[in-house]
Tab-separated table of C-alpha atoms in Angstrom:
chain	number	residue	atom	x	y	z
A	8	MET	CA	-13.775	1.407	13.581
A	9	LYS	CA	-15.026	-1.300	15.902
A	10	ALA	CA	-15.870	1.245	18.576
A	11	ASP	CA	-18.292	3.178	16.369
A	12	GLY	CA	-19.948	-0.004	15.081
A	13	PHE	CA	-18.532	0.325	11.571
A	14	PHE	CA	-18.381	-3.414	10.877
A	15	THR	CA	-21.739	-4.060	12.517
A	16	LYS	CA	-23.332	-1.610	10.094
A	17	HIS	CA	-21.968	-3.516	7.103
A	18	THR	CA	-22.463	-7.182	7.933
A	19	ASN	CA	-23.530	-7.903	4.338
A	20	ASN	CA	-20.214	-6.811	2.858
A	21	PRO	CA	-17.861	-9.835	2.717
A	22	LEU	CA	-14.665	-7.804	2.270
A	23	LEU	CA	-15.347	-5.661	5.338
A	24	GLN	CA	-16.232	-8.723	7.394
A	25	PHE	CA	-13.047	-10.439	6.202
A	26	ILE	CA	-11.002	-7.429	7.341
A	27	ASN	CA	-12.818	-7.450	10.666
A	28	ALA	CA	-12.170	-11.154	11.251
A	29	LYS	CA	-8.519	-11.044	10.175
A	30	GLY	CA	-7.862	-7.832	12.069
A	31	GLU	CA	-8.936	-9.495	15.296
A	32	LYS	CA	-6.135	-12.025	14.940
A	33	GLU	CA	-3.446	-10.163	13.016
A	34	LYS	CA	-2.053	-6.664	12.471
A	35	TRP	CA	-4.697	-4.013	11.892
A	36	TYR	CA	-2.187	-1.636	10.329
A	37	ASP	CA	-1.585	-4.121	7.505
A	38	PHE	CA	-5.161	-3.912	6.269
A	39	GLU	CA	-3.881	-3.619	2.686
A	40	GLY	CA	-2.295	-7.032	3.145
A	41	ILE	CA	-5.614	-8.340	4.464
A	42	ILE	CA	-7.397	-6.911	1.408
A	43	GLN	CA	-4.868	-8.638	-0.845
A	44	GLU	CA	-5.451	-11.944	0.927
A	45	TYR	CA	-9.198	-11.537	0.389
A	46	ALA	CA	-8.709	-10.760	-3.311
A	47	THR	CA	-6.408	-13.721	-3.912
A	48	ARG	CA	-7.438	-16.449	-1.454
A	49	GLY	CA	-10.760	-15.406	0.068
A	50	GLU	CA	-13.921	-17.435	-0.513
A	51	GLN	CA	-15.310	-15.006	-3.096
A	52	ALA	CA	-11.996	-14.917	-4.984
A	53	VAL	CA	-11.846	-18.717	-5.064
A	54	ASN	CA	-15.445	-18.907	-6.309
A	55	LEU	CA	-14.847	-16.379	-9.078
A	56	LYS	CA	-11.719	-18.171	-10.258
A	57	MET	CA	-13.467	-21.551	-10.214
A	58	ILE	CA	-16.407	-20.182	-12.200
A	59	ASP	CA	-14.039	-18.812	-14.838
A	60	LYS	CA	-12.419	-22.248	-15.108
A	61	LEU	CA	-15.722	-24.130	-15.132
A	62	LEU	CA	-17.343	-22.340	-18.074
A	63	PRO	CA	-14.902	-23.554	-20.780
A	64	ILE	CA	-14.953	-27.033	-19.208
A	65	ILE	CA	-18.748	-27.169	-19.586
A	66	GLY	CA	-18.377	-25.988	-23.177
A	67	LYS	CA	-16.009	-28.862	-23.963
A	68	ALA	CA	-18.298	-31.357	-22.201
A	69	LEU	CA	-21.183	-30.248	-24.415
A	70	ASP	CA	-18.895	-31.003	-27.380
A	71	LEU	CA	-18.639	-34.622	-26.164
A	72	ASP	CA	-15.298	-34.281	-24.369
A	73	GLU	CA	-15.499	-37.008	-21.718
A	74	GLU	CA	-12.529	-35.788	-19.648
A	75	SER	CA	-14.037	-32.311	-19.357
A	76	PHE	CA	-17.340	-33.868	-18.337
A	77	LYS	CA	-15.576	-35.713	-15.501
A	78	GLU	CA	-13.968	-32.476	-14.329
A	79	ILE	CA	-17.365	-30.853	-13.772
A	80	LYS	CA	-17.943	-33.138	-10.782
A	81	GLY	CA	-14.981	-31.521	-9.024
A	82	TYR	CA	-16.727	-28.160	-8.843
A	83	LYS	CA	-19.239	-29.062	-6.127
A	84	HIS	CA	-17.759	-26.185	-4.125
A	85	LEU	CA	-19.771	-23.832	-6.348
A	86	CYS	CA	-23.102	-25.371	-5.377
A	87	GLY	CA	-25.187	-22.871	-3.482
A	88	ILE	CA	-24.001	-19.788	-5.355
A	89	VAL	CA	-26.744	-19.959	-7.994
A	90	PRO	CA	-29.288	-22.752	-8.680
A	91	GLU	CA	-28.006	-23.338	-12.230
A	92	PHE	CA	-24.610	-24.440	-10.914
A	93	ASP	CA	-26.256	-26.921	-8.561
A	94	ARG	CA	-28.350	-28.514	-11.302
A	95	VAL	CA	-25.555	-28.853	-13.858
A	96	ILE	CA	-23.064	-30.268	-11.354
A	97	GLU	CA	-25.679	-32.640	-9.911
A	98	TYR	CA	-26.606	-33.828	-13.415
A	99	ALA	CA	-22.938	-34.491	-14.216
A	100	THR	CA	-22.650	-36.546	-11.030
A	101	LYS	CA	-25.596	-38.808	-11.879
A	102	ASN	CA	-25.379	-39.154	-15.688
A	103	ASN	CA	-22.829	-39.928	-18.384
A	104	TYR	CA	-21.207	-37.475	-20.754
A	105	LEU	CA	-23.304	-38.579	-23.759
A	106	ASP	CA	-26.562	-37.833	-21.936
A	107	PHE	CA	-25.102	-34.544	-20.715
A	108	ALA	CA	-24.230	-33.372	-24.226
A	109	ALA	CA	-27.582	-34.464	-25.650
A	110	ASP	CA	-29.828	-33.022	-22.935
A	111	TYR	CA	-31.496	-29.858	-24.244
A	112	ASP	CA	-32.470	-28.814	-20.722
A	113	ILE	CA	-28.811	-28.889	-19.682
A	114	MET	CA	-27.906	-26.756	-22.682
A	115	GLU	CA	-30.468	-24.197	-21.560
A	116	LYS	CA	-29.108	-24.232	-18.029
A	117	CYS	CA	-25.584	-23.657	-19.358
A	118	VAL	CA	-26.820	-20.500	-21.059
A	119	TYR	CA	-28.221	-19.358	-17.716
A	120	ILE	CA	-24.927	-20.216	-16.039
A	121	LYS	CA	-23.130	-17.625	-18.153
A	122	LYS	CA	-25.699	-15.035	-17.147
A	123	ALA	CA	-25.469	-16.109	-13.510
A	124	ARG	CA	-21.695	-15.873	-13.645
A	125	SER	CA	-21.891	-12.313	-14.988
A	126	GLN	CA	-24.397	-11.387	-12.299
A	127	TYR	CA	-22.294	-12.912	-9.504
A	128	SER	CA	-19.163	-11.164	-10.785
A	129	GLU	CA	-20.978	-7.845	-10.953
A	130	GLU	CA	-22.287	-8.284	-7.410
A	131	GLN	CA	-18.785	-9.002	-6.101
A	132	ARG	CA	-17.371	-6.077	-8.077
A	133	ASP	CA	-19.927	-3.725	-6.539
A	134	LEU	CA	-19.298	-5.077	-3.033
A	135	VAL	CA	-15.533	-4.482	-3.133
A	136	LYS	CA	-16.047	-1.010	-4.592
A	137	GLU	CA	-18.485	-0.225	-1.795
A	138	ALA	CA	-16.064	-1.586	0.809
A	139	MET	CA	-13.172	0.517	-0.483
A	140	ARG	CA	-15.313	3.652	-0.564
A	141	LEU	CA	-16.446	3.090	3.026
A	142	LEU	CA	-12.896	2.320	4.174
A	143	LYS	CA	-11.587	5.496	2.556
A	144	ASP	CA	-14.268	7.582	4.233
A	145	GLU	CA	-13.401	6.062	7.616
A	146	LEU	CA	-9.664	6.477	7.054
A	147	VAL	CA	-9.976	10.133	6.069
A	148	ALA	CA	-12.226	10.887	9.049
A	149	PHE	CA	-9.817	9.142	11.422
A	150	LEU	CA	-6.684	10.850	10.099
A	151	LYS	CA	-8.301	14.278	10.116
A	152	SER	CA	-9.189	13.897	13.785
A	153	ALA	CA	-5.957	12.148	14.817
A	154	LYS	CA	-3.421	14.064	16.878
A	155	ILE	CA	0.265	13.750	16.216
A	156	ASN	CA	2.420	12.547	19.079
A	157	ASN	CA	5.141	15.157	18.743
A	158	GLU	CA	7.287	13.554	21.406
A	159	GLU	CA	7.582	10.360	19.374
A	160	ASN	CA	7.885	12.200	16.059
A	161	SER	CA	10.608	14.609	17.175
A	162	LEU	CA	13.364	12.216	16.083
A	163	ALA	CA	11.716	11.792	12.701
A	164	PHE	CA	11.554	15.576	12.415
A	165	MET	CA	15.306	15.734	13.035
A	166	ILE	CA	15.878	13.506	10.011
A	167	PHE	CA	13.645	15.727	7.892
A	168	PHE	CA	15.596	18.820	8.850
A	169	SER	CA	18.978	17.158	8.402
A	170	ILE	CA	18.231	16.411	4.743
A	171	MET	CA	17.267	20.080	4.429
A	172	GLY	CA	20.801	20.871	5.615
A	173	ILE	CA	19.830	21.908	9.147
A	174	TYR	CA	20.881	20.250	12.389
A	175	ASP	CA	20.803	20.972	16.091
A	176	ALA	CA	20.292	18.598	18.992
A	177	GLY	CA	17.855	20.981	20.707
A	178	TYR	CA	14.495	22.298	19.543
A	179	LYS	CA	15.440	25.918	20.175
A	180	GLY	CA	18.643	25.641	18.167
A	181	LEU	CA	16.829	23.811	15.388
A	182	THR	CA	14.163	26.496	15.197
A	183	MET	CA	16.655	29.330	15.115
A	184	LYS	CA	18.852	27.625	12.523
A	185	LEU	CA	15.864	26.998	10.303
A	186	SER	CA	14.848	30.642	10.604
A	187	ASP	CA	18.372	31.909	9.859
A	188	TYR	CA	18.824	29.428	7.023
A	189	SER	CA	15.551	30.452	5.421
A	190	LYS	CA	16.486	34.148	5.602
A	191	LYS	CA	20.034	33.614	4.346
A	192	TYR	CA	19.052	31.590	1.312
A	193	GLN	CA	15.630	33.185	0.789
A	194	GLY	CA	13.753	29.961	1.276
A	195	SER	CA	16.139	27.836	-0.810
A	196	PHE	CA	17.392	24.519	0.506
A	197	PRO	CA	19.762	21.788	-0.672
A	198	ASP	CA	18.440	19.383	-3.261
A	199	PHE	CA	16.264	16.803	-1.550
A	200	LYS	CA	13.019	14.953	-2.076
A	201	ILE	CA	10.595	13.682	0.536
A	202	VAL	CA	8.323	11.005	-0.887
A	203	SER	CA	5.473	10.232	1.476
A	204	PHE	CA	3.241	7.183	1.278
A	205	ASN	CA	1.013	8.747	3.931
A	206	TYR	CA	-1.880	11.113	3.328
A	207	THR	CA	-1.101	13.819	5.887
A	208	ASP	CA	0.717	17.111	5.317
A	209	THR	CA	4.043	16.139	6.863
A	210	ILE	CA	5.876	19.392	6.169
A	211	SER	CA	3.067	21.491	7.609
A	212	ASN	CA	2.958	19.303	10.732
A	213	LEU	CA	6.716	19.548	11.048
A	214	VAL	CA	6.723	23.345	10.883
A	215	LYS	CA	3.761	23.678	13.242
A	216	PHE	CA	5.653	21.478	15.680
A	217	LEU	CA	8.497	23.978	15.790
A	218	GLN	CA	6.236	27.011	15.755
A	219	ARG	CA	4.519	25.786	18.906
A	220	ILE	CA	7.824	26.186	20.706
A	221	LYS	CA	7.743	29.798	21.931
A	222	PHE	CA	10.980	31.345	20.736
A	223	ASP	CA	11.697	34.719	19.198
A	224	SER	CA	12.486	33.286	15.786
A	225	ARG	CA	9.631	33.246	13.306
A	226	ILE	CA	9.445	30.524	10.676
A	227	ASP	CA	7.659	31.352	7.462
A	228	LEU	CA	7.571	27.963	5.827
A	229	GLU	CA	4.614	26.153	4.349
A	230	THR	CA	4.161	23.040	2.275
A	231	ASP	CA	3.763	25.126	-0.880
A	232	ASP	CA	7.283	26.472	-0.360
A	233	LEU	CA	8.576	22.931	-0.691
A	234	LYS	CA	6.093	21.536	-3.198
A	235	GLU	CA	8.884	20.562	-5.595
A	236	ASN	CA	10.643	18.699	-2.794
A	237	PHE	CA	7.675	16.965	-1.213
A	238	TYR	CA	5.626	14.326	-3.008
A	239	ARG	CA	2.653	12.364	-1.668
A	240	ILE	CA	2.410	9.438	-4.048
A	241	HIS	CA	-0.792	8.015	-2.543
A	242	GLY	CA	-2.735	11.245	-2.505
A	243	ALA	CA	-3.820	13.503	0.329
A	244	LEU	CA	-6.709	13.934	2.732
A	245	ASP	CA	-7.903	17.054	0.943
A	246	SER	CA	-8.011	15.307	-2.455
A	247	GLU	CA	-8.107	11.528	-2.837
A	248	VAL	CA	-6.443	8.854	-0.746
A	249	ILE	CA	-5.138	5.831	-2.623
A	250	PHE	CA	-4.720	2.382	-1.150
A	251	GLY	CA	-5.195	-1.166	-2.331
A	252	ILE	CA	-3.179	-4.153	-3.508
A	253	ASP	CA	-0.213	-4.559	-5.836
A	254	SER	CA	-0.514	-5.188	-9.552
A	255	GLU	CA	1.329	-8.513	-9.667
A	256	CYS	CA	-1.033	-10.690	-7.636
A	257	ASP	CA	-3.465	-13.072	-9.312
A	258	ILE	CA	-7.002	-11.798	-8.731
A	259	PRO	CA	-10.368	-12.234	-10.482
A	260	ASN	CA	-11.395	-9.539	-12.960
A	261	ALA	CA	-14.185	-8.519	-10.591
A	262	PHE	CA	-11.539	-7.280	-8.131
A	263	ILE	CA	-9.475	-5.196	-10.558
A	264	SER	CA	-10.607	-1.985	-8.843
A	265	LEU	CA	-8.645	-3.065	-5.745
A	266	ARG	CA	-5.322	-2.570	-7.507
A	267	LYS	CA	-3.462	0.620	-6.655
A	268	SER	CA	-2.158	0.775	-10.198
A	269	ASN	CA	-5.708	1.485	-11.394
A	270	HIS	CA	-5.759	4.687	-9.355
A	271	ILE	CA	-2.171	5.897	-9.734
A	272	SER	CA	-1.094	7.420	-13.009
A	273	ILE	CA	1.848	6.045	-14.956
A	274	ASN	CA	3.474	9.459	-14.559
A	275	ALA	CA	3.261	9.167	-10.764
A	276	LYS	CA	5.125	5.863	-10.763
A	277	GLN	CA	7.678	7.196	-13.228
A	278	ARG	CA	8.229	10.266	-11.070
A	279	PHE	CA	8.905	8.082	-8.046
A	280	SER	CA	11.270	5.900	-10.063
A	281	ASP	CA	13.138	8.965	-11.326
A	282	ILE	CA	13.510	10.296	-7.789
A	283	ILE	CA	15.080	7.175	-6.322
A	284	GLU	CA	17.209	6.385	-9.379
A	285	ASN	CA	18.733	9.882	-9.318
A	286	SER	CA	19.365	10.052	-5.578
A	287	LYS	CA	22.758	9.686	-3.926
A	288	ARG	CA	21.229	8.574	-0.636
A	289	ILE	CA	17.784	7.226	0.234
A	290	ILE	CA	16.529	7.199	3.816
A	291	ILE	CA	13.522	4.981	4.471
A	292	PHE	CA	11.519	5.045	7.675
A	293	GLY	CA	7.977	4.313	8.725
A	294	HIS	CA	7.458	2.251	5.584
A	295	SER	CA	7.577	-1.550	5.319
A	296	ILE	CA	8.574	-1.536	1.659
A	297	TYR	CA	8.667	-5.326	1.431
A	298	GLY	CA	4.870	-5.454	1.663
A	299	ILE	CA	2.246	-4.157	-0.758
A	300	ASP	CA	4.455	-1.253	-1.889
A	301	TYR	CA	7.500	-3.348	-2.794
A	302	GLU	CA	6.668	-3.030	-6.498
A	303	TYR	CA	7.668	0.645	-6.340
A	304	TYR	CA	11.186	-0.240	-5.195
A	305	ALA	CA	11.739	-3.626	-6.836
A	306	ASP	CA	13.825	-2.606	-9.864
A	307	PHE	CA	15.856	-0.126	-7.845
A	308	LEU	CA	16.701	-2.492	-4.986
A	309	GLU	CA	17.454	-5.408	-7.279
A	310	LYS	CA	19.530	-3.530	-9.876
A	311	ASN	CA	20.886	-0.260	-8.461
A	312	LYS	CA	24.080	-0.862	-6.490
A	313	ASP	CA	25.470	2.676	-6.230
A	314	THR	CA	22.929	4.674	-4.228
A	315	GLU	CA	23.317	4.526	-0.456
A	316	VAL	CA	20.209	3.113	1.209
A	317	VAL	CA	19.560	3.768	4.900
A	318	VAL	CA	16.672	2.095	6.712
A	319	ILE	CA	15.553	3.605	10.009
A	320	TYR	CA	14.258	0.999	12.446
A	321	HIS	CA	12.512	1.177	15.832
A	322	ASN	CA	13.452	-2.207	17.283
A	323	GLU	CA	15.621	-5.221	16.564
A	324	ASP	CA	12.660	-7.416	15.626
A	325	GLY	CA	11.654	-4.932	12.935
A	326	LYS	CA	15.190	-4.780	11.598
A	327	LYS	CA	15.471	-8.565	11.475
A	328	GLU	CA	12.124	-8.856	9.695
A	329	PHE	CA	13.256	-6.318	7.098
A	330	GLU	CA	16.565	-8.128	6.537
A	331	ASN	CA	14.805	-11.479	6.153
A	332	GLU	CA	12.301	-10.086	3.660
A	333	MET	CA	15.064	-8.541	1.554
A	334	GLU	CA	16.921	-11.848	1.563
A	335	ASN	CA	13.751	-13.744	0.610
A	336	ARG	CA	13.284	-11.422	-2.360
A	337	GLY	CA	16.859	-11.916	-3.492
A	338	VAL	CA	17.992	-8.360	-2.728
A	339	MET	CA	21.768	-8.617	-2.329
A	340	ARG	CA	22.702	-4.936	-2.266
A	341	SER	CA	24.200	-3.242	0.789
A	342	ILE	CA	21.711	-1.577	3.162
A	343	ASN	CA	22.675	0.511	6.189
A	344	TYR	CA	20.482	0.491	9.291
A	345	GLU	CA	20.038	3.272	11.845
A	346	TYR	CA	18.266	2.847	15.165
A	347	ILE	CA	15.897	5.786	15.736
A	348	VAL	CA	16.445	6.484	19.418
A	349	ILE	CA	17.851	9.394	21.408
A	350	SER	CA	21.567	8.684	21.389
A	351	ASP	CA	24.875	10.292	20.465
A	352	HIS	CA	25.102	7.955	17.488
A	353	PHE	CA	21.722	9.039	16.126
A	354	PHE	CA	22.530	12.732	16.610
A	355	GLU	CA	25.852	12.216	14.829
A	356	PHE	CA	24.016	10.509	11.967
A	357	CYS	CA	21.706	13.522	11.533
A	358	LYS	CA	24.550	16.005	11.895
A	359	ASN	CA	26.636	14.290	9.201
A	360	ILE	CA	23.733	14.324	6.756
A	361	ALA	CA	23.086	18.024	7.391
A	362	GLU	CA	26.750	18.917	6.899
A	363	GLU	CA	26.970	16.926	3.664
A	364	GLN	CA	23.828	18.624	2.381
A	365	GLN	CA	25.212	22.058	3.279
A	366	LEU	CA	28.522	21.391	1.526
A	367	PHE	CA	26.760	20.163	-1.578
A	368	PHE	CA	24.435	23.167	-1.514
A	369	GLU	CA	27.324	25.627	-1.174
A	370	LYS	CA	29.060	24.082	-4.187
A	371	GLU	CA	25.883	24.334	-6.236
A	372	LYS	CA	25.450	27.993	-5.273
């Protein structure tokens, strides 16, 4: 984004400039967290919240409430946003509450303040909507042109196949087993669900990865064949991508459009909840659930004690961070951790899952 001058093109958009500034110092991949910080603690968010508090205070001051009149002086931070704020706050600083309530000119300015507040809120609302639209366009363009590092993803692919009931330590064996399995069961697989918070077609990428390996076995498997098993909760590149902030944080009304909950249907959240509540084992990887998306898991992690939860981690620092965040949120349930690295232990982990899935599938058949 920096390379193609994205932020330079949009210097007048405060949200984009906030992301640019924070991204220089912190983690770019957590841009949703940066957006949430802007919406809750950024300058524009603070101004909007202060304006909402100031209006009823001014109303009480006009009704001869001396304490409310004194409070007006504490809102000097708003000076410079619109001239009406400056004049009312300056008047309150230099005069007493009786003069304030009796001054017709001040009453007129207070009427303008309400209009100015609405205008400022609308401007900020439009700016965040514009920023999100531009970010989505950039994200879609980037992901469509991005190339998957199959070498790094091969271990993740092994987990995918193991929950489908298929395991082999080598690519050739995996390909042939998938082909044989598909023929034997006519495209049926054990009961599993893959819930993706990404926007890419994971199953299609997974199959293409194997199909690029030149073996005799042919794999006729597409995403549509597994559409009941695969669920992209945040949309897809060929439809609409959904990102934003969680629904619990305190934000001004002007920033409501930033909430994911405004773009995800109630049915989508319920479907996700049903999936995890009715699962015997949940494997989580590539997803820092203690961040913006924690609200999806909160009830399950805090109340469900029976389902096995496995978290795949890439390094010890990541594991420790996850453990600390769960502890901070009061999650006391048992969580198993698996290190995603080429090792006998990891292969055994995948093999055991595949065998359990096969046994369960055979019983169901």
